[in-house]
């Protein structure tokens, strides 16, 4: 569907649904450009999700109250809708693996084994293997679920392939032979790969896996972390790019990947490790900056420093911010009195993007930078971030009534 046909479909839906809207009225948000729409179409063809003009009615049965029962209701509603859509299309690509991490967290948070059982079936389907030789961070990420399942029920075949692949990478100074880029040259990699290495360290006790994280994360930090903004460039090519308002380009989901990666890695670093403060400091600095950038609706936009150019809230980044901040509060790294109001406001905003059938909307399609999308667009990786956030919120509110 090209931009013109998307516009026509949007206006037609507005006329049908809105009563006071007319076909001549354009939507109040930018539509995907042809290049952006091509990515949307490709994502849909690969079963990552979809982007209907009309997502149907929004949910009216959810409460934004930070109470375990209310969080659980929202978690299950979204998880059940997504599980039914995902099961026929299990894959090992990163988009799916983020969702799998969310399902594992959902099982732990709700006590419902069905989400974890589905992940066990997925792992057995793929024989506990990764996608490629010399796997990059994206292709390692599915092992987060393999290793979590191993930790519940240790069986050698569950980690054998992953361990063998890590052996091919551990002494490489670059991504792979012939590729001079850093192993984690883009900020998204900090969510995808470090938790795998950290879990392998926990399982085996072999310090070299932890040392690998320290070496590679430091290299990525040195190249991409902006010391003034306390945010990461998506990759080195974005350091000199600017938004329409002239400010630097910091992409909400990219920052979400880093904050989520910190939350999924720090627990595995021993308290006496001299490198641990390096990660905790980033969690604190990024959380403080992101709290400053929170919108009045509690959410964040695709372009963090130019929200006017991206007027729709972006839910995948927002959910990952909630996850990382709630993690920080739960572990005592972030002040609860400061961050709980930020989290509460964000959670209430996120819930306004859940539809009656359980669809989680407002998720930008895959990419490397801020882009335009439709309000009902929903993709599996964004749902994964939501499930991680909900599970962490249940931990944060476990003593609440």
mmCIF file of C-alpha atoms in Angstrom:
data_model
loop_
_atom_site.group_PDB
_atom_site.id
_atom_site.type_symbol
_atom_site.label_atom_id
_atom_site.label_comp_id
_atom_site.label_asym_id
_atom_site.label_seq_id
_atom_site.Cartn_x
_atom_site.Cartn_y
_atom_site.Cartn_z
ATOM 1 C CA UNK A 1 0.000 0.000 0.000
ATOM 2 C CA UNK A 2 1.569 3.317 -1.035
ATOM 3 C CA UNK A 3 1.301 6.628 0.792
ATOM 4 C CA UNK A 4 -1.664 7.857 -1.228
ATOM 5 C CA UNK A 5 -3.666 4.713 -0.651
ATOM 6 C CA UNK A 6 -2.788 4.757 3.058
ATOM 7 C CA UNK A 7 -4.039 8.352 3.275
ATOM 8 C CA UNK A 8 -7.243 7.458 1.476
ATOM 9 C CA UNK A 9 -7.805 4.493 3.766
ATOM 10 C CA UNK A 10 -7.136 6.563 6.874
ATOM 11 C CA UNK A 11 -9.571 9.301 5.844
ATOM 12 C CA UNK A 12 -12.193 6.744 4.909
ATOM 13 C CA UNK A 13 -11.862 5.104 8.310
ATOM 14 C CA UNK A 14 -12.094 8.468 10.034
ATOM 15 C CA UNK A 15 -15.272 9.234 8.114
ATOM 16 C CA UNK A 16 -16.739 5.877 9.062
ATOM 17 C CA UNK A 17 -15.713 5.912 12.716
ATOM 18 C CA UNK A 18 -15.540 9.513 13.714
ATOM 19 C CA UNK A 19 -18.993 10.926 13.080
ATOM 20 C CA UNK A 20 -17.698 14.482 12.819
ATOM 21 C CA UNK A 21 -14.751 13.560 10.601
ATOM 22 C CA UNK A 22 -15.080 13.930 6.883
ATOM 23 C CA UNK A 23 -13.286 12.288 4.000
ATOM 24 C CA UNK A 24 -11.676 15.637 3.235
ATOM 25 C CA UNK A 25 -9.965 15.754 6.625
ATOM 26 C CA UNK A 26 -6.378 14.551 6.802
ATOM 27 C CA UNK A 27 -5.122 12.766 9.927
ATOM 28 C CA UNK A 28 -3.389 14.891 12.558
ATOM 29 C CA UNK A 29 -0.164 12.918 12.282
ATOM 30 C CA UNK A 30 2.282 12.319 9.408
ATOM 31 C CA UNK A 31 1.740 9.182 7.348
ATOM 32 C CA UNK A 32 4.615 6.877 6.432
ATOM 33 C CA UNK A 33 6.635 8.030 3.444
ATOM 34 C CA UNK A 34 6.933 5.547 0.569
ATOM 35 C CA UNK A 35 10.264 4.365 1.960
ATOM 36 C CA UNK A 36 8.756 3.895 5.423
ATOM 37 C CA UNK A 37 5.724 2.137 3.985
ATOM 38 C CA UNK A 38 8.007 -0.289 2.172
ATOM 39 C CA UNK A 39 9.419 -1.296 5.573
ATOM 40 C CA UNK A 40 5.899 -1.658 6.978
ATOM 41 C CA UNK A 41 4.927 -3.908 4.076
ATOM 42 C CA UNK A 42 8.047 -6.007 4.520
ATOM 43 C CA UNK A 43 7.475 -6.360 8.269
ATOM 44 C CA UNK A 44 3.915 -7.503 7.639
ATOM 45 C CA UNK A 45 5.075 -10.038 5.045
ATOM 46 C CA UNK A 46 7.516 -11.458 7.582
ATOM 47 C CA UNK A 47 4.781 -11.812 10.214
ATOM 48 C CA UNK A 48 6.314 -9.325 12.661
ATOM 49 C CA UNK A 49 2.908 -7.685 13.014
ATOM 50 C CA UNK A 50 0.629 -5.403 11.042
ATOM 51 C CA UNK A 51 -0.562 -1.821 10.711
ATOM 52 C CA UNK A 52 -4.310 -1.624 10.079
ATOM 53 C CA UNK A 53 -5.944 1.725 9.524
ATOM 54 C CA UNK A 54 -8.659 0.721 11.986
ATOM 55 C CA UNK A 55 -7.617 -1.270 15.044
ATOM 56 C CA UNK A 56 -11.168 -1.461 16.306
ATOM 57 C CA UNK A 57 -12.415 -0.134 19.645
ATOM 58 C CA UNK A 58 -9.970 0.588 22.422
ATOM 59 C CA UNK A 59 -10.049 -1.434 25.630
ATOM 60 C CA UNK A 60 -12.365 -0.186 28.356
ATOM 61 C CA UNK A 61 -11.742 -2.944 30.905
ATOM 62 C CA UNK A 62 -8.247 -1.932 32.072
ATOM 63 C CA UNK A 63 -7.253 0.203 35.041
ATOM 64 C CA UNK A 64 -4.028 2.228 35.145
ATOM 65 C CA UNK A 65 -3.764 1.681 38.885
ATOM 66 C CA UNK A 66 -0.423 0.216 39.877
ATOM 67 C CA UNK A 67 -1.936 -2.748 41.654
ATOM 68 C CA UNK A 68 -0.845 -6.329 40.909
ATOM 69 C CA UNK A 69 -4.310 -7.487 39.829
ATOM 70 C CA UNK A 70 -4.763 -4.557 37.437
ATOM 71 C CA UNK A 71 -1.291 -4.987 35.952
ATOM 72 C CA UNK A 72 -1.925 -8.705 35.596
ATOM 73 C CA UNK A 73 -5.152 -8.082 33.690
ATOM 74 C CA UNK A 74 -3.427 -5.858 31.148
ATOM 75 C CA UNK A 75 -0.483 -8.224 30.840
ATOM 76 C CA UNK A 76 -2.658 -11.245 30.132
ATOM 77 C CA UNK A 77 -4.898 -9.395 27.709
ATOM 78 C CA UNK A 78 -1.983 -8.376 25.510
ATOM 79 C CA UNK A 79 -0.016 -11.605 25.959
ATOM 80 C CA UNK A 80 -2.945 -13.842 25.027
ATOM 81 C CA UNK A 81 -3.727 -11.839 21.891
ATOM 82 C CA UNK A 82 -0.098 -11.916 20.809
ATOM 83 C CA UNK A 83 0.487 -15.591 21.609
ATOM 84 C CA UNK A 84 -2.389 -16.644 19.361
ATOM 85 C CA UNK A 85 -0.972 -14.561 16.494
ATOM 86 C CA UNK A 86 2.652 -15.570 17.023
ATOM 87 C CA UNK A 87 2.505 -19.325 17.482
ATOM 88 C CA UNK A 88 2.066 -20.147 13.758
ATOM 89 C CA UNK A 89 5.056 -17.943 12.913
ATOM 90 C CA UNK A 90 7.745 -18.891 15.412
ATOM 91 C CA UNK A 91 11.122 -17.669 14.184
ATOM 92 C CA UNK A 92 14.599 -17.072 15.594
ATOM 93 C CA UNK A 93 14.982 -13.520 14.321
ATOM 94 C CA UNK A 94 15.460 -10.746 16.894
ATOM 95 C CA UNK A 95 11.919 -9.422 16.532
ATOM 96 C CA UNK A 96 10.589 -12.736 17.766
ATOM 97 C CA UNK A 97 13.276 -13.254 20.398
ATOM 98 C CA UNK A 98 12.349 -10.022 22.180
ATOM 99 C CA UNK A 99 8.775 -11.266 22.362
ATOM 100 C CA UNK A 100 9.980 -14.612 23.695
ATOM 101 C CA UNK A 101 11.781 -12.822 26.542
ATOM 102 C CA UNK A 102 8.500 -11.073 27.262
ATOM 103 C CA UNK A 103 6.594 -14.343 27.338
ATOM 104 C CA UNK A 104 9.115 -15.832 29.768
ATOM 105 C CA UNK A 105 8.664 -12.813 32.028
ATOM 106 C CA UNK A 106 4.884 -13.095 31.663
ATOM 107 C CA UNK A 107 4.936 -16.681 32.922
ATOM 108 C CA UNK A 108 7.039 -15.729 35.925
ATOM 109 C CA UNK A 109 4.849 -12.733 36.727
ATOM 110 C CA UNK A 110 1.472 -14.443 36.350
ATOM 111 C CA UNK A 111 2.342 -17.980 37.387
ATOM 112 C CA UNK A 112 0.757 -19.155 34.134
ATOM 113 C CA UNK A 113 2.914 -21.810 32.510
ATOM 114 C CA UNK A 114 1.281 -21.549 29.077
ATOM 115 C CA UNK A 115 3.576 -18.744 27.931
ATOM 116 C CA UNK A 116 6.688 -20.603 29.037
ATOM 117 C CA UNK A 117 5.383 -23.859 27.578
ATOM 118 C CA UNK A 118 5.014 -22.120 24.219
ATOM 119 C CA UNK A 119 8.640 -21.006 24.475
ATOM 120 C CA UNK A 120 9.717 -24.556 25.215
ATOM 121 C CA UNK A 121 7.873 -25.746 22.111
ATOM 122 C CA UNK A 122 9.560 -23.023 20.072
ATOM 123 C CA UNK A 123 13.013 -23.966 21.374
ATOM 124 C CA UNK A 124 12.467 -27.638 20.628
ATOM 125 C CA UNK A 125 11.232 -26.773 17.143
ATOM 126 C CA UNK A 126 14.549 -25.066 16.417
ATOM 127 C CA UNK A 127 16.578 -27.701 18.274
ATOM 128 C CA UNK A 128 18.001 -25.000 20.563
ATOM 129 C CA UNK A 129 20.102 -23.591 17.715
ATOM 130 C CA UNK A 130 20.889 -20.060 16.586
ATOM 131 C CA UNK A 131 20.359 -18.762 13.065
ATOM 132 C CA UNK A 132 23.822 -18.455 11.558
ATOM 133 C CA UNK A 133 27.534 -19.064 12.033
ATOM 134 C CA UNK A 134 29.319 -15.991 13.413
ATOM 135 C CA UNK A 135 25.958 -14.774 14.731
ATOM 136 C CA UNK A 136 25.653 -11.063 15.366
ATOM 137 C CA UNK A 137 23.831 -9.685 18.403
ATOM 138 C CA UNK A 138 20.440 -9.999 16.717
ATOM 139 C CA UNK A 139 21.018 -13.660 15.904
ATOM 140 C CA UNK A 140 22.263 -14.414 19.413
ATOM 141 C CA UNK A 141 19.240 -12.910 21.114
ATOM 142 C CA UNK A 142 16.976 -15.978 20.930
ATOM 143 C CA UNK A 143 19.444 -17.725 23.229
ATOM 144 C CA UNK A 144 18.196 -15.555 26.086
ATOM 145 C CA UNK A 145 15.140 -17.797 26.129
ATOM 146 C CA UNK A 146 17.126 -21.000 25.611
ATOM 147 C CA UNK A 147 19.304 -20.174 28.610
ATOM 148 C CA UNK A 148 16.370 -19.215 30.828
ATOM 149 C CA UNK A 149 14.734 -22.542 30.048
ATOM 150 C CA UNK A 150 18.017 -24.301 30.810
ATOM 151 C CA UNK A 151 18.181 -22.574 34.175
ATOM 152 C CA UNK A 152 14.754 -23.990 35.011
ATOM 153 C CA UNK A 153 15.588 -27.474 33.780
ATOM 154 C CA UNK A 154 19.310 -27.994 33.096
ATOM 155 C CA UNK A 155 19.832 -30.261 30.117
ATOM 156 C CA UNK A 156 23.040 -30.089 28.047
ATOM 157 C CA UNK A 157 21.391 -29.847 24.634
ATOM 158 C CA UNK A 158 19.651 -26.618 25.647
ATOM 159 C CA UNK A 159 22.899 -24.648 25.745
ATOM 160 C CA UNK A 160 25.289 -26.702 23.594
ATOM 161 C CA UNK A 161 24.737 -24.856 20.325
ATOM 162 C CA UNK A 162 24.781 -21.432 21.945
ATOM 163 C CA UNK A 163 27.975 -22.199 23.807
ATOM 164 C CA UNK A 164 29.640 -23.409 20.623
ATOM 165 C CA UNK A 165 28.658 -20.221 18.798
ATOM 166 C CA UNK A 166 29.970 -18.045 21.622
ATOM 167 C CA UNK A 167 33.278 -19.873 21.341
ATOM 168 C CA UNK A 168 33.576 -18.714 17.731
ATOM 169 C CA UNK A 169 33.049 -15.100 18.828
ATOM 170 C CA UNK A 170 34.820 -14.690 22.128
ATOM 171 C CA UNK A 171 38.309 -14.018 20.749
ATOM 172 C CA UNK A 172 37.186 -11.931 17.770
ATOM 173 C CA UNK A 173 37.954 -8.224 17.962
ATOM 174 C CA UNK A 174 35.377 -7.396 15.283
ATOM 175 C CA UNK A 175 31.967 -8.710 14.256
ATOM 176 C CA UNK A 176 33.369 -11.523 12.165
ATOM 177 C CA UNK A 177 36.369 -12.205 9.910
ATOM 178 C CA UNK A 178 36.434 -9.604 7.158
ATOM 179 C CA UNK A 179 34.013 -7.248 8.948
ATOM 180 C CA UNK A 180 35.832 -4.504 10.841
ATOM 181 C CA UNK A 181 32.847 -3.148 12.751
ATOM 182 C CA UNK A 182 32.588 -3.516 16.509
ATOM 183 C CA UNK A 183 30.731 -6.650 17.608
ATOM 184 C CA UNK A 184 28.047 -4.368 19.093
ATOM 185 C CA UNK A 185 28.308 -1.440 16.696
ATOM 186 C CA UNK A 186 24.663 -0.373 17.008
ATOM 187 C CA UNK A 187 22.963 0.450 20.309
ATOM 188 C CA UNK A 188 20.166 -2.122 19.854
ATOM 189 C CA UNK A 189 22.828 -4.810 20.279
ATOM 190 C CA UNK A 190 23.109 -3.924 23.966
ATOM 191 C CA UNK A 191 19.696 -5.482 24.548
ATOM 192 C CA UNK A 192 20.173 -8.436 22.234
ATOM 193 C CA UNK A 193 23.583 -9.847 23.158
ATOM 194 C CA UNK A 194 24.874 -8.981 26.660
ATOM 195 C CA UNK A 195 22.136 -10.902 28.523
ATOM 196 C CA UNK A 196 23.142 -14.055 26.645
ATOM 197 C CA UNK A 197 26.773 -13.723 27.670
ATOM 198 C CA UNK A 198 25.720 -12.803 31.212
ATOM 199 C CA UNK A 199 23.450 -15.833 31.558
ATOM 200 C CA UNK A 200 26.210 -18.086 30.227
ATOM 201 C CA UNK A 201 28.530 -16.647 32.870
ATOM 202 C CA UNK A 202 25.940 -17.428 35.549
ATOM 203 C CA UNK A 203 25.415 -20.969 34.255
ATOM 204 C CA UNK A 204 29.077 -21.923 33.776
ATOM 205 C CA UNK A 205 30.842 -19.686 36.270
ATOM 206 C CA UNK A 206 33.425 -18.917 33.600
ATOM 207 C CA UNK A 207 34.643 -15.349 34.077
ATOM 208 C CA UNK A 208 35.648 -14.925 30.436
ATOM 209 C CA UNK A 209 31.998 -14.523 29.407
ATOM 210 C CA UNK A 210 31.630 -11.597 31.791
ATOM 211 C CA UNK A 211 34.930 -10.114 30.675
ATOM 212 C CA UNK A 212 33.672 -10.221 27.102
ATOM 213 C CA UNK A 213 30.663 -8.107 28.082
ATOM 214 C CA UNK A 214 32.868 -5.567 29.828
ATOM 215 C CA UNK A 215 35.180 -5.252 26.841
ATOM 216 C CA UNK A 216 32.513 -4.986 24.169
ATOM 217 C CA UNK A 217 30.054 -2.783 26.071
ATOM 218 C CA UNK A 218 32.856 -0.349 26.884
ATOM 219 C CA UNK A 219 33.812 -0.185 23.199
ATOM 220 C CA UNK A 220 30.209 0.543 22.193
ATOM 221 C CA UNK A 221 29.850 3.110 24.956
ATOM 222 C CA UNK A 222 33.025 4.888 23.895
ATOM 223 C CA UNK A 223 31.767 5.129 20.330
ATOM 224 C CA UNK A 224 28.067 5.905 20.827
ATOM 225 C CA UNK A 225 27.320 7.388 24.261
ATOM 226 C CA UNK A 226 26.705 11.127 24.271
ATOM 227 C CA UNK A 227 28.196 12.543 27.461
ATOM 228 C CA UNK A 228 26.077 15.692 27.264
ATOM 229 C CA UNK A 229 22.700 14.121 26.535
ATOM 230 C CA UNK A 230 23.310 10.868 28.427
ATOM 231 C CA UNK A 231 21.813 8.962 25.505
ATOM 232 C CA UNK A 232 23.188 6.625 22.857
ATOM 233 C CA UNK A 233 23.466 7.371 19.154
ATOM 234 C CA UNK A 234 21.841 4.517 17.274
ATOM 235 C CA UNK A 235 25.189 3.938 15.553
ATOM 236 C CA UNK A 236 28.183 6.053 14.600
ATOM 237 C CA UNK A 237 26.503 7.303 11.413
ATOM 238 C CA UNK A 238 23.914 9.166 13.506
ATOM 239 C CA UNK A 239 26.331 11.201 15.601
ATOM 240 C CA UNK A 240 26.289 14.084 13.121
ATOM 241 C CA UNK A 241 22.680 13.781 11.963
ATOM 242 C CA UNK A 242 20.056 16.251 13.084
ATOM 243 C CA UNK A 243 16.287 16.353 13.443
ATOM 244 C CA UNK A 244 14.162 18.943 11.565
ATOM 245 C CA UNK A 245 14.428 21.216 14.622
ATOM 246 C CA UNK A 246 18.232 21.032 14.472
ATOM 247 C CA UNK A 247 18.692 18.830 17.530
ATOM 248 C CA UNK A 248 20.548 15.532 17.646
ATOM 249 C CA UNK A 249 18.804 12.337 16.587
ATOM 250 C CA UNK A 250 18.034 10.075 19.537
ATOM 251 C CA UNK A 251 15.532 7.359 18.737
ATOM 252 C CA UNK A 252 13.194 6.277 21.507
ATOM 253 C CA UNK A 253 13.332 2.556 20.792
ATOM 254 C CA UNK A 254 17.104 2.656 20.449
ATOM 255 C CA UNK A 255 17.386 4.174 23.920
ATOM 256 C CA UNK A 256 14.830 1.638 25.117
ATOM 257 C CA UNK A 257 17.006 -1.207 23.912
ATOM 258 C CA UNK A 258 19.916 0.103 25.950
ATOM 259 C CA UNK A 259 17.899 0.727 29.114
ATOM 260 C CA UNK A 260 16.304 -2.712 28.767
ATOM 261 C CA UNK A 261 19.701 -4.274 28.120
ATOM 262 C CA UNK A 262 21.031 -2.772 31.327
ATOM 263 C CA UNK A 263 18.053 -4.189 33.226
ATOM 264 C CA UNK A 264 18.691 -7.632 31.751
ATOM 265 C CA UNK A 265 22.435 -7.609 32.443
ATOM 266 C CA UNK A 266 23.245 -5.846 35.720
ATOM 267 C CA UNK A 267 21.869 -8.590 37.992
ATOM 268 C CA UNK A 268 24.414 -11.037 36.602
ATOM 269 C CA UNK A 269 27.397 -8.837 37.455
ATOM 270 C CA UNK A 270 28.762 -9.629 40.945
ATOM 271 C CA UNK A 271 28.509 -6.796 43.446
ATOM 272 C CA UNK A 272 32.266 -6.859 43.979
ATOM 273 C CA UNK A 273 33.010 -6.496 40.277
ATOM 274 C CA UNK A 274 34.784 -3.121 39.829
ATOM 275 C CA UNK A 275 32.959 -2.670 36.515
ATOM 276 C CA UNK A 276 29.457 -2.840 37.977
ATOM 277 C CA UNK A 277 29.215 0.913 38.740
ATOM 278 C CA UNK A 278 29.820 1.577 35.023
ATOM 279 C CA UNK A 279 26.458 -0.004 34.200
ATOM 280 C CA UNK A 280 24.554 1.357 37.182
ATOM 281 C CA UNK A 281 25.720 4.874 36.347
ATOM 282 C CA UNK A 282 24.367 4.531 32.818
ATOM 283 C CA UNK A 283 21.028 3.316 34.151
ATOM 284 C CA UNK A 284 20.831 6.352 36.417
ATOM 285 C CA UNK A 285 21.994 8.892 33.852
ATOM 286 C CA UNK A 286 19.745 7.634 31.083
ATOM 287 C CA UNK A 287 16.722 7.347 33.362
ATOM 288 C CA UNK A 288 17.188 10.905 34.579
ATOM 289 C CA UNK A 289 17.425 12.258 31.039
ATOM 290 C CA UNK A 290 14.458 10.247 29.829
ATOM 291 C CA UNK A 291 12.344 11.430 32.748
ATOM 292 C CA UNK A 292 13.056 14.994 31.605
ATOM 293 C CA UNK A 293 11.839 14.113 28.106
ATOM 294 C CA UNK A 294 8.571 12.453 29.155
ATOM 295 C CA UNK A 295 5.520 13.927 27.437
ATOM 296 C CA UNK A 296 2.442 15.306 29.150
ATOM 297 C CA UNK A 297 0.609 12.100 28.211
ATOM 298 C CA UNK A 298 3.260 10.092 30.046
ATOM 299 C CA UNK A 299 4.822 8.756 26.866
ATOM 300 C CA UNK A 300 7.795 9.372 24.626
ATOM 301 C CA UNK A 301 7.944 10.029 20.888
ATOM 302 C CA UNK A 302 10.010 8.334 18.188
ATOM 303 C CA UNK A 303 12.361 11.318 17.985
ATOM 304 C CA UNK A 304 13.136 12.123 21.605
ATOM 305 C CA UNK A 305 14.490 15.629 21.043
ATOM 306 C CA UNK A 306 11.973 16.601 18.352
ATOM 307 C CA UNK A 307 8.565 15.292 19.466
ATOM 308 C CA UNK A 308 6.743 17.886 17.361
ATOM 309 C CA UNK A 309 7.985 16.171 14.197
ATOM 310 C CA UNK A 310 6.711 12.806 15.482
ATOM 311 C CA UNK A 311 3.399 13.669 17.196
ATOM 312 C CA UNK A 312 2.226 10.119 17.882
ATOM 313 C CA UNK A 313 3.552 8.490 21.065
ATOM 314 C CA UNK A 314 5.808 5.485 20.443
ATOM 315 C CA UNK A 315 4.901 2.538 22.627
ATOM 316 C CA UNK A 316 7.827 0.144 22.179
ATOM 317 C CA UNK A 317 10.321 2.718 23.424
ATOM 318 C CA UNK A 318 7.976 3.891 26.166
ATOM 319 C CA UNK A 319 7.424 0.335 27.413
ATOM 320 C CA UNK A 320 11.160 -0.360 27.526
ATOM 321 C CA UNK A 321 11.670 2.834 29.520
ATOM 322 C CA UNK A 322 9.068 1.667 32.036
ATOM 323 C CA UNK A 323 10.821 -1.687 32.214
ATOM 324 C CA UNK A 324 14.247 -0.183 32.842
ATOM 325 C CA UNK A 325 13.044 2.391 35.358
ATOM 326 C CA UNK A 326 10.916 -0.120 37.275
ATOM 327 C CA UNK A 327 13.908 -2.434 37.363
ATOM 328 C CA UNK A 328 16.024 0.381 38.763
ATOM 329 C CA UNK A 329 13.465 1.128 41.477
ATOM 330 C CA UNK A 330 13.109 -2.546 42.348
ATOM 331 C CA UNK A 331 16.874 -2.978 42.785
ATOM 332 C CA UNK A 332 17.396 0.284 44.641
ATOM 333 C CA UNK A 333 19.418 1.921 41.878
ATOM 334 C CA UNK A 334 16.742 4.575 41.275
ATOM 335 C CA UNK A 335 14.889 6.596 43.901
ATOM 336 C CA UNK A 336 11.321 5.338 44.174
ATOM 337 C CA UNK A 337 9.884 8.710 45.173
ATOM 338 C CA UNK A 338 11.370 10.276 42.049
ATOM 339 C CA UNK A 339 10.670 7.573 39.491
ATOM 340 C CA UNK A 340 7.446 5.935 40.580
ATOM 341 C CA UNK A 341 5.387 8.964 39.418
ATOM 342 C CA UNK A 342 7.188 8.846 36.065
ATOM 343 C CA UNK A 343 6.475 5.137 35.747
ATOM 344 C CA UNK A 344 2.849 5.496 36.844
ATOM 345 C CA UNK A 345 2.175 8.237 34.309
ATOM 346 C CA UNK A 346 3.858 6.252 31.536
ATOM 347 C CA UNK A 347 1.949 3.073 32.330
ATOM 348 C CA UNK A 348 -1.363 4.931 32.210
ATOM 349 C CA UNK A 349 -0.417 6.329 28.801
ATOM 350 C CA UNK A 350 0.611 2.931 27.461
ATOM 351 C CA UNK A 351 -2.703 1.348 28.476
ATOM 352 C CA UNK A 352 -4.547 3.893 26.335
ATOM 353 C CA UNK A 353 -2.960 2.170 23.315
ATOM 354 C CA UNK A 354 -4.433 -1.263 24.051
ATOM 355 C CA UNK A 355 -7.421 -2.267 21.950
ATOM 356 C CA UNK A 356 -10.437 -4.243 23.078
ATOM 357 C CA UNK A 357 -9.143 -7.478 21.566
ATOM 358 C CA UNK A 358 -5.693 -7.138 23.177
ATOM 359 C CA UNK A 359 -3.807 -5.464 20.318
ATOM 360 C CA UNK A 360 -1.037 -3.175 21.555
ATOM 361 C CA UNK A 361 -0.838 -0.250 19.142
ATOM 362 C CA UNK A 362 1.459 2.687 18.596
ATOM 363 C CA UNK A 363 4.526 0.598 17.768
ATOM 364 C CA UNK A 364 6.898 1.864 15.092
ATOM 365 C CA UNK A 365 7.932 -0.601 12.404
ATOM 366 C CA UNK A 366 11.504 -1.896 12.272
ATOM 367 C CA UNK A 367 14.234 0.517 11.316
ATOM 368 C CA UNK A 368 17.155 2.479 12.672
ATOM 369 C CA UNK A 369 15.683 5.920 13.327
ATOM 370 C CA UNK A 370 12.466 7.791 14.102
ATOM 371 C CA UNK A 371 9.739 7.208 11.516
ATOM 372 C CA UNK A 372 5.995 7.571 10.963
ATOM 373 C CA UNK A 373 3.412 4.859 11.564
ATOM 374 C CA UNK A 374 -0.318 4.412 12.137
ATOM 375 C CA UNK A 375 -1.852 4.470 15.642
ATOM 376 C CA UNK A 376 -2.919 0.802 15.486
ATOM 377 C CA UNK A 377 0.425 -0.525 14.213
ATOM 378 C CA UNK A 378 1.516 -3.482 16.319
ATOM 379 C CA UNK A 379 4.698 -5.555 16.121
ATOM 380 C CA UNK A 380 5.922 -8.468 18.199
ATOM 381 C CA UNK A 381 9.085 -6.856 19.596
ATOM 382 C CA UNK A 382 7.053 -3.956 21.002
ATOM 383 C CA UNK A 383 4.740 -6.409 22.714
ATOM 384 C CA UNK A 384 7.826 -8.101 24.160
ATOM 385 C CA UNK A 385 8.882 -4.809 25.694
ATOM 386 C CA UNK A 386 5.398 -4.309 27.116
ATOM 387 C CA UNK A 387 5.371 -7.751 28.739
ATOM 388 C CA UNK A 388 8.777 -7.133 30.312
ATOM 389 C CA UNK A 389 7.510 -3.809 31.664
ATOM 390 C CA UNK A 390 4.327 -5.332 33.063
ATOM 391 C CA UNK A 391 6.229 -8.149 34.756
ATOM 392 C CA UNK A 392 8.657 -5.706 36.370
ATOM 393 C CA UNK A 393 5.748 -3.530 37.504
ATOM 394 C CA UNK A 394 4.188 -6.519 39.237
ATOM 395 C CA UNK A 395 7.419 -6.942 41.157
ATOM 396 C CA UNK A 396 7.415 -3.244 42.035
ATOM 397 C CA UNK A 397 3.860 -3.411 43.375
ATOM 398 C CA UNK A 398 3.912 -6.854 44.977
ATOM 399 C CA UNK A 399 3.256 -5.426 48.441
ATOM 400 C CA UNK A 400 0.449 -3.129 47.243
ATOM 401 C CA UNK A 401 -3.211 -4.018 47.619
#
